[in-house]
mmCIF file with all atom_site columns, C-alpha atoms and ligand atoms in Angstrom:
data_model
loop_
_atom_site.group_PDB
_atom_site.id
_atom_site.type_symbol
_atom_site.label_atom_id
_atom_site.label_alt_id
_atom_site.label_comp_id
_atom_site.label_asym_id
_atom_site.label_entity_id
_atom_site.label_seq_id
_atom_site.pdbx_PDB_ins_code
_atom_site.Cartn_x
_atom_site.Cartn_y
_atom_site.Cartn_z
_atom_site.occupancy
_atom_site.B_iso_or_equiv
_atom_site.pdbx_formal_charge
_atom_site.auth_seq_id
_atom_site.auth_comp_id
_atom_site.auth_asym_id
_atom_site.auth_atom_id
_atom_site.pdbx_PDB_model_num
ATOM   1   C CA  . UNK M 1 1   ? -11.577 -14.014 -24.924 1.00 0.00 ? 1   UNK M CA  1
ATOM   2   C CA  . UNK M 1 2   ? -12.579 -15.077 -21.591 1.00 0.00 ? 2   UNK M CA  1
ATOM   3   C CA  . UNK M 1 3   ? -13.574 -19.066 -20.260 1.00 0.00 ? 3   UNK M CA  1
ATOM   4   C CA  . UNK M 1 4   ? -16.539 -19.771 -18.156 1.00 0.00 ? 4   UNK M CA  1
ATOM   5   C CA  . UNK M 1 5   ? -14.519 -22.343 -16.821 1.00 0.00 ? 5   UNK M CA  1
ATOM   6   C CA  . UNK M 1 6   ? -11.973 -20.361 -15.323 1.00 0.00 ? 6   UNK M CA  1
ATOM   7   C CA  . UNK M 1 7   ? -11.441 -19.486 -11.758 1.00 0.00 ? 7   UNK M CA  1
ATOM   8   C CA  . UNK M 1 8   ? -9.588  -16.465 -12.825 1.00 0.00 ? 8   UNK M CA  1
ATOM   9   C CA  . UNK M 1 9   ? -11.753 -15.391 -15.803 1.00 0.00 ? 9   UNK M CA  1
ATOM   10  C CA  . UNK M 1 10  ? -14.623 -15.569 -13.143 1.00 0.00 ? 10  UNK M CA  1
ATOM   11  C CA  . UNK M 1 11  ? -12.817 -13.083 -10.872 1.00 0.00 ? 11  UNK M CA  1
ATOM   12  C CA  . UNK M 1 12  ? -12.017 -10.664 -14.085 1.00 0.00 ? 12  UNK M CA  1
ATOM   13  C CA  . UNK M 1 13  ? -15.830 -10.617 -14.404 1.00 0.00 ? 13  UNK M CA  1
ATOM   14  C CA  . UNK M 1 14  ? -16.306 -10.120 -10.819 1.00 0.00 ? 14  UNK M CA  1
ATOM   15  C CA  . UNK M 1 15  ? -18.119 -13.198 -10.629 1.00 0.00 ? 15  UNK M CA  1
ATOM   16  C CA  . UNK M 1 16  ? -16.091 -14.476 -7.927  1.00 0.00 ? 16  UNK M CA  1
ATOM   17  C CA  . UNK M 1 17  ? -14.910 -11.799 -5.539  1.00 0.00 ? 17  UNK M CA  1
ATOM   18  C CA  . UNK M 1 18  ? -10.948 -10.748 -5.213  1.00 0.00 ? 18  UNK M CA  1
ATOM   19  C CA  . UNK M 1 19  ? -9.506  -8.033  -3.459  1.00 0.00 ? 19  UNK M CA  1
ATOM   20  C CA  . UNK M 1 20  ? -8.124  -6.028  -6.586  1.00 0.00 ? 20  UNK M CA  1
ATOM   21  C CA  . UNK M 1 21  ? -5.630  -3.728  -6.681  1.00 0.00 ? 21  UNK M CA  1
ATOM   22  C CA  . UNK M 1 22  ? -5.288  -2.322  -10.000 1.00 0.00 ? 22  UNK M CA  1
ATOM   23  C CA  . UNK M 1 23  ? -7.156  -3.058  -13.046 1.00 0.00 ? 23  UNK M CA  1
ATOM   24  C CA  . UNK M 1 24  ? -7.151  -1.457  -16.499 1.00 0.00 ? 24  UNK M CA  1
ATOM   25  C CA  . UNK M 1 25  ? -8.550  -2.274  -20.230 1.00 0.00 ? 25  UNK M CA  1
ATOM   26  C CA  . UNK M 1 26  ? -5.839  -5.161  -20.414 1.00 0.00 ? 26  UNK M CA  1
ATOM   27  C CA  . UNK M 1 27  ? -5.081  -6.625  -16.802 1.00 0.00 ? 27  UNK M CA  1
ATOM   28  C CA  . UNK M 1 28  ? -6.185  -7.487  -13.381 1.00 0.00 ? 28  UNK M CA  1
ATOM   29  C CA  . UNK M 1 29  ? -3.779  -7.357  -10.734 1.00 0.00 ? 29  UNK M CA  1
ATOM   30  C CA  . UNK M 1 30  ? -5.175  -8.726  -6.994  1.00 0.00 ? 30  UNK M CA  1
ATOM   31  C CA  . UNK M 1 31  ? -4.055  -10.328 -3.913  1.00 0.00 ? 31  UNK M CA  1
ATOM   32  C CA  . UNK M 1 32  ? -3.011  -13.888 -3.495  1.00 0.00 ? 32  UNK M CA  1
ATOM   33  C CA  . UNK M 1 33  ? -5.588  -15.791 -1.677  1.00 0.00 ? 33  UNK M CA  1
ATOM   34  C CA  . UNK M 1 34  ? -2.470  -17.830 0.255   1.00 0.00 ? 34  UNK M CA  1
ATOM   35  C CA  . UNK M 1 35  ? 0.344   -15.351 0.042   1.00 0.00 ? 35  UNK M CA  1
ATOM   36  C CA  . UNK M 1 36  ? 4.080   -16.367 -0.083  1.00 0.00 ? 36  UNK M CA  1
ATOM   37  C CA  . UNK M 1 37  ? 5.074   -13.084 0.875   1.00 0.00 ? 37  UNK M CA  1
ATOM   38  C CA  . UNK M 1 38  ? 4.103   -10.383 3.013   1.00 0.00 ? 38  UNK M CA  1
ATOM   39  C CA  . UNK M 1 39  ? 2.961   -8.702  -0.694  1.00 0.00 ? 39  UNK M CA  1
ATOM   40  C CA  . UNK M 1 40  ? 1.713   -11.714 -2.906  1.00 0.00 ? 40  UNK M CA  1
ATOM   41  C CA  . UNK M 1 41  ? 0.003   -10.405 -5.770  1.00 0.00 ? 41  UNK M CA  1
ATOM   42  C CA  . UNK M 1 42  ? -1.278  -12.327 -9.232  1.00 0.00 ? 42  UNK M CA  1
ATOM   43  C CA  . UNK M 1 43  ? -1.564  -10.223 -12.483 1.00 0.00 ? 43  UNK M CA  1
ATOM   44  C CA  . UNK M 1 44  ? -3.348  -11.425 -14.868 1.00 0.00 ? 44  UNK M CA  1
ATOM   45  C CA  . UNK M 1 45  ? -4.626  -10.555 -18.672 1.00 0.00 ? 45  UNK M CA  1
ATOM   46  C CA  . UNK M 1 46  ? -7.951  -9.891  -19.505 1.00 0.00 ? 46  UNK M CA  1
ATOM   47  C CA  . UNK M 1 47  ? -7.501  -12.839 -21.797 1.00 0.00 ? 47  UNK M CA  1
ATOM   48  C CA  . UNK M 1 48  ? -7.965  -17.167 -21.387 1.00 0.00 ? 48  UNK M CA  1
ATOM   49  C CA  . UNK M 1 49  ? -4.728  -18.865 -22.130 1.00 0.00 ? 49  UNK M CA  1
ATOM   50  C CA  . UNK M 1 50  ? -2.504  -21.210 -19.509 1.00 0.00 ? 50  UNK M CA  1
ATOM   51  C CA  . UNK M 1 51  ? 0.761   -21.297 -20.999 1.00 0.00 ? 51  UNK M CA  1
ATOM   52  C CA  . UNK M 1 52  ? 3.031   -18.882 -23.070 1.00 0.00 ? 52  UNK M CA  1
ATOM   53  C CA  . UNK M 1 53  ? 3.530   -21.702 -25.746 1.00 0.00 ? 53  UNK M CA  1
ATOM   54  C CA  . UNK M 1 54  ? -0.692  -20.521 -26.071 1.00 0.00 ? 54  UNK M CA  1
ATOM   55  C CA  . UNK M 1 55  ? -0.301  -17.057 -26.771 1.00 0.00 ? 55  UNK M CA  1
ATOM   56  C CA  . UNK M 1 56  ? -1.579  -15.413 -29.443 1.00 0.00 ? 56  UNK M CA  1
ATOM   57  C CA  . UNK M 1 57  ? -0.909  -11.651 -30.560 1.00 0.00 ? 57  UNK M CA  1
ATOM   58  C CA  . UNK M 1 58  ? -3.739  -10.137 -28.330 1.00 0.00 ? 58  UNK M CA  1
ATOM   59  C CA  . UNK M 1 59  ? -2.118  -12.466 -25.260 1.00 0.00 ? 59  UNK M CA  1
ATOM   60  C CA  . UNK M 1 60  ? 1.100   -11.266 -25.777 1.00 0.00 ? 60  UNK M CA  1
ATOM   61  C CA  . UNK M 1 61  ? 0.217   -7.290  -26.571 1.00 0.00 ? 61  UNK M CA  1
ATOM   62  C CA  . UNK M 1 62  ? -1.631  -7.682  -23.276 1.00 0.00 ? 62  UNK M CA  1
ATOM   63  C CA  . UNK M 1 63  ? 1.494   -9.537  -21.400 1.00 0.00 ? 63  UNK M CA  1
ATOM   64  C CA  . UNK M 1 64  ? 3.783   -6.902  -22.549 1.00 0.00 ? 64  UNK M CA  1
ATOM   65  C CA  . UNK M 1 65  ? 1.532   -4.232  -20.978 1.00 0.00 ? 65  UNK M CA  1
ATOM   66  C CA  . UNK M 1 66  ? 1.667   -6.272  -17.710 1.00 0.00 ? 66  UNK M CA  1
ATOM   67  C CA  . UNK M 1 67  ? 5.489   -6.358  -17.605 1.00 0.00 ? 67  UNK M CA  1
ATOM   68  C CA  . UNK M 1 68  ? 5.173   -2.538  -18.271 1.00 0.00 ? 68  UNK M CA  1
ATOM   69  C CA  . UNK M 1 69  ? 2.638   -1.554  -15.312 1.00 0.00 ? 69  UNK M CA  1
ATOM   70  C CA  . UNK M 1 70  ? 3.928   -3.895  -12.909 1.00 0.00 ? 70  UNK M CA  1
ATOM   71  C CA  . UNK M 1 71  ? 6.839   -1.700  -11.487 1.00 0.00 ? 71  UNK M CA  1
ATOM   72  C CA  . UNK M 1 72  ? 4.547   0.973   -10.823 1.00 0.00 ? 72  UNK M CA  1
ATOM   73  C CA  . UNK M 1 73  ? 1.758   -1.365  -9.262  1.00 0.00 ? 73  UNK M CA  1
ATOM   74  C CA  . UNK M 1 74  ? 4.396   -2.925  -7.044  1.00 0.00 ? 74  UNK M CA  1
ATOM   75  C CA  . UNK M 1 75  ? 5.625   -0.035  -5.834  1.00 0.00 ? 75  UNK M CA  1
ATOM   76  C CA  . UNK M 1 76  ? 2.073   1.093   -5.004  1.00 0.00 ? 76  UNK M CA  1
ATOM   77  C CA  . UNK M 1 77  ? 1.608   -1.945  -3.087  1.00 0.00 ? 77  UNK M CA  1
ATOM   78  C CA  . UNK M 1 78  ? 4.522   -2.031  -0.677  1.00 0.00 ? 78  UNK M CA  1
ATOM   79  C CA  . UNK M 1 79  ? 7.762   -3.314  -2.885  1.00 0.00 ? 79  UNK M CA  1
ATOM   80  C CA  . UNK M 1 80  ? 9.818   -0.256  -2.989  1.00 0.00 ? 80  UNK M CA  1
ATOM   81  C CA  . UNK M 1 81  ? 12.887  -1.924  -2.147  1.00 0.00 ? 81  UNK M CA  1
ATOM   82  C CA  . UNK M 1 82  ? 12.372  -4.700  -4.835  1.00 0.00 ? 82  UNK M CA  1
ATOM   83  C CA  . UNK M 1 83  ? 10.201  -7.834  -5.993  1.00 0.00 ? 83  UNK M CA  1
ATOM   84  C CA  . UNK M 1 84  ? 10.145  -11.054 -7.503  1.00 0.00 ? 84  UNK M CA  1
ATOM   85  C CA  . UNK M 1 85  ? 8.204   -12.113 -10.442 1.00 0.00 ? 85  UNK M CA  1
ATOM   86  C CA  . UNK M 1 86  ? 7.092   -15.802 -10.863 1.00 0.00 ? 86  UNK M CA  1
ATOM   87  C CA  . UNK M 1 87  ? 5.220   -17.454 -13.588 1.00 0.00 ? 87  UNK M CA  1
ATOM   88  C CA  . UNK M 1 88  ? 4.670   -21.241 -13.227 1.00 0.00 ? 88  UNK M CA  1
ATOM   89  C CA  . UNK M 1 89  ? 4.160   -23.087 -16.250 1.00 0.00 ? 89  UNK M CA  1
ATOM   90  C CA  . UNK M 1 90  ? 2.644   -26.612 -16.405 1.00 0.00 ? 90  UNK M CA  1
ATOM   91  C CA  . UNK M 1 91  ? 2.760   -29.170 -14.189 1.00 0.00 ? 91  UNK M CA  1
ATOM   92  C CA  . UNK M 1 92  ? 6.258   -29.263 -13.048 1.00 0.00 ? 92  UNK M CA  1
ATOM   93  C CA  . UNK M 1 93  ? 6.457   -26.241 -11.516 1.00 0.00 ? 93  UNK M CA  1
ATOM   94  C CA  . UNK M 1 94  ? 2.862   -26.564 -9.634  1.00 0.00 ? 94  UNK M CA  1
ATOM   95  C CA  . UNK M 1 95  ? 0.661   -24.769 -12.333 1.00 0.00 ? 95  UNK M CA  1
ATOM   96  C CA  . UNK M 1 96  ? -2.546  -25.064 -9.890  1.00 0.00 ? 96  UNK M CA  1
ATOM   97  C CA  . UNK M 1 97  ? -4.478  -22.358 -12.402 1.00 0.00 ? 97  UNK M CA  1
ATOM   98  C CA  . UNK M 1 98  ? -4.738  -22.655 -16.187 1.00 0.00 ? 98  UNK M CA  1
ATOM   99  C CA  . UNK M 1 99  ? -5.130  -18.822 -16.334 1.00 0.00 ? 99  UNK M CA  1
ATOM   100 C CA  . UNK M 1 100 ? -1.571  -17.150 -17.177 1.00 0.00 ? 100 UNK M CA  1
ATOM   101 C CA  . UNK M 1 101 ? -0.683  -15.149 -14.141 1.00 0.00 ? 101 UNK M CA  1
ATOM   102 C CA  . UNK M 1 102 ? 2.461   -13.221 -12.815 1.00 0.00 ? 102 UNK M CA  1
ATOM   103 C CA  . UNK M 1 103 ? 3.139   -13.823 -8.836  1.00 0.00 ? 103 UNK M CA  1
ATOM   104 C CA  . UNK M 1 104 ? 4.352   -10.436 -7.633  1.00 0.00 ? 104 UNK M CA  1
ATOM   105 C CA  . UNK M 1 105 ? 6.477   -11.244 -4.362  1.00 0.00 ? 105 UNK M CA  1
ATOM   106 C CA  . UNK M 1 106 ? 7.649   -8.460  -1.915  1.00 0.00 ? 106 UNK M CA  1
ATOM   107 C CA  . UNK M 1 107 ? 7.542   -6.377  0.906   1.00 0.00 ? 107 UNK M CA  1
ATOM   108 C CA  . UNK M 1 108 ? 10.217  -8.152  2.650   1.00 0.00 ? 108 UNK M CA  1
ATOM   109 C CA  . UNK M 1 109 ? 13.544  -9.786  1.932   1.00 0.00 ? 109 UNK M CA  1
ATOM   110 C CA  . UNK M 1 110 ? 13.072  -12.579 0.086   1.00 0.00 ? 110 UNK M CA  1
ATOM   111 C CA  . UNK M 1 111 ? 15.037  -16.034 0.209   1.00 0.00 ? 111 UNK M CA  1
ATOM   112 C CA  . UNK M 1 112 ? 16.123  -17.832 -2.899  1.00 0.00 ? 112 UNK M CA  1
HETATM 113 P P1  . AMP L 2 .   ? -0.042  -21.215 -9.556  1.00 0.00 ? 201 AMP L P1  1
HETATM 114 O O1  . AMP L 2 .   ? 0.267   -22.292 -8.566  1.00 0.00 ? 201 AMP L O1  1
HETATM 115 O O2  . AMP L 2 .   ? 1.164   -20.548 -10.157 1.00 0.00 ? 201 AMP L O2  1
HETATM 116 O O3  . AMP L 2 .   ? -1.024  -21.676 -10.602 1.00 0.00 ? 201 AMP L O3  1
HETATM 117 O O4  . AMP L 2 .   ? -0.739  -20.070 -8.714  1.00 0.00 ? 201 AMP L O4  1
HETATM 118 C C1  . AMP L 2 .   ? -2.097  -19.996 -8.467  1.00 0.00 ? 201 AMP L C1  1
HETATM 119 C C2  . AMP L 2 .   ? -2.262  -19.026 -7.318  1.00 0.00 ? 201 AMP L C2  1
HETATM 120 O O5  . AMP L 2 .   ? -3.620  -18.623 -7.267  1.00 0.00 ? 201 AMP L O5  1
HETATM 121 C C3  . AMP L 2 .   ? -1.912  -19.616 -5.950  1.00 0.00 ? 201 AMP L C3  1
HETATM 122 O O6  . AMP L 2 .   ? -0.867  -18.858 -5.350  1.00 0.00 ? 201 AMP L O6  1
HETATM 123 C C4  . AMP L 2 .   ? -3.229  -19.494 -5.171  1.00 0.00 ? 201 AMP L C4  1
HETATM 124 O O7  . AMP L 2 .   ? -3.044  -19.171 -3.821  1.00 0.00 ? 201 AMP L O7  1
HETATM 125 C C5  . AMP L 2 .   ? -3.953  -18.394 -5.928  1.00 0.00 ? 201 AMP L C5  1
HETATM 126 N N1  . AMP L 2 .   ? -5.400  -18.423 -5.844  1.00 0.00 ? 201 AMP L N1  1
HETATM 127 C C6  . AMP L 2 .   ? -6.219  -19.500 -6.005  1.00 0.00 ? 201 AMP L C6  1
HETATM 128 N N2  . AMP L 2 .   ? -7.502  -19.120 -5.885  1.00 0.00 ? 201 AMP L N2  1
HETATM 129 C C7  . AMP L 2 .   ? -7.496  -17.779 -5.657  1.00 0.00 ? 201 AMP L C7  1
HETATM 130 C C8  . AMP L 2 .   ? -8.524  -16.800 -5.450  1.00 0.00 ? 201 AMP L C8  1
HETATM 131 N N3  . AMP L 2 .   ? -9.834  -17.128 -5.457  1.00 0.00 ? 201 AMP L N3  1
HETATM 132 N N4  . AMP L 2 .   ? -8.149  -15.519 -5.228  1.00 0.00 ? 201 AMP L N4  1
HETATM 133 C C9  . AMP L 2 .   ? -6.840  -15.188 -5.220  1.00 0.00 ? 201 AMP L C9  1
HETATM 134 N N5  . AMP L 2 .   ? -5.840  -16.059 -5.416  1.00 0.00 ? 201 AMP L N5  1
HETATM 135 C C10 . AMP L 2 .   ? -6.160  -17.332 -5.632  1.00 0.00 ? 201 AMP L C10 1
#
């Protein structure tokens, strides 16, 4: 289930543009607007929740299919030699959208 409210819910229904890279019946995966990296992308499920502690079954069926395509998608998209994930969570770590997404980091060597 998708929110109206959501900058990221927009983009899955190409309300709001985003440059996409891969996309399937469960996930988006597009480039960071402000990139960390030389490769900064977000994936994201085709479902509204912010937090892990608000995942249901369908969330987490579609998470788990994520962590599954995102090798291949990275690899695709100029991390052959490896990547980072990052999923902020709340406001601690600097949760700026409410939309669960996976930062995909790469294409050069990162620092810790
Ligand atoms: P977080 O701080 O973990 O919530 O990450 C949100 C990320 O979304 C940030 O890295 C932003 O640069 C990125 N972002 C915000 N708006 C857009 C957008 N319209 N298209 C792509 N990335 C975006």
């Amino acid at each position: 289930m998708l929110n109206d409210n959501c900058l990221f819910c927009k983009i899955i229904q190409g309300k709001i543009p985003s440059s996409k890279v891969y996309e399937d019946e469960y996930m988006l995966v597009f480039k960071d607007i402000e990139p960390k990296a030389k490769v900064h992308l977000l994936a994201v499920p085709k479902t509204h929740f912010a937090l892990l502690s608000d995942m249901d079954g369908e969330g987490a069926k579609m998470l788990a299919h994520i962590f599954k395509k995102i090798p291949e998608v990275a690899a695709a998209n100029g991390c052959e030699k490896g990547y980072r994930l990052v999923i902020n969570q709340g406001e601690d770590a600097g949760q700026t959208v409410h939309h669960l997404h996976v930062h995909i980091l790469g294409g050069q060597t990162l620092d810790w």
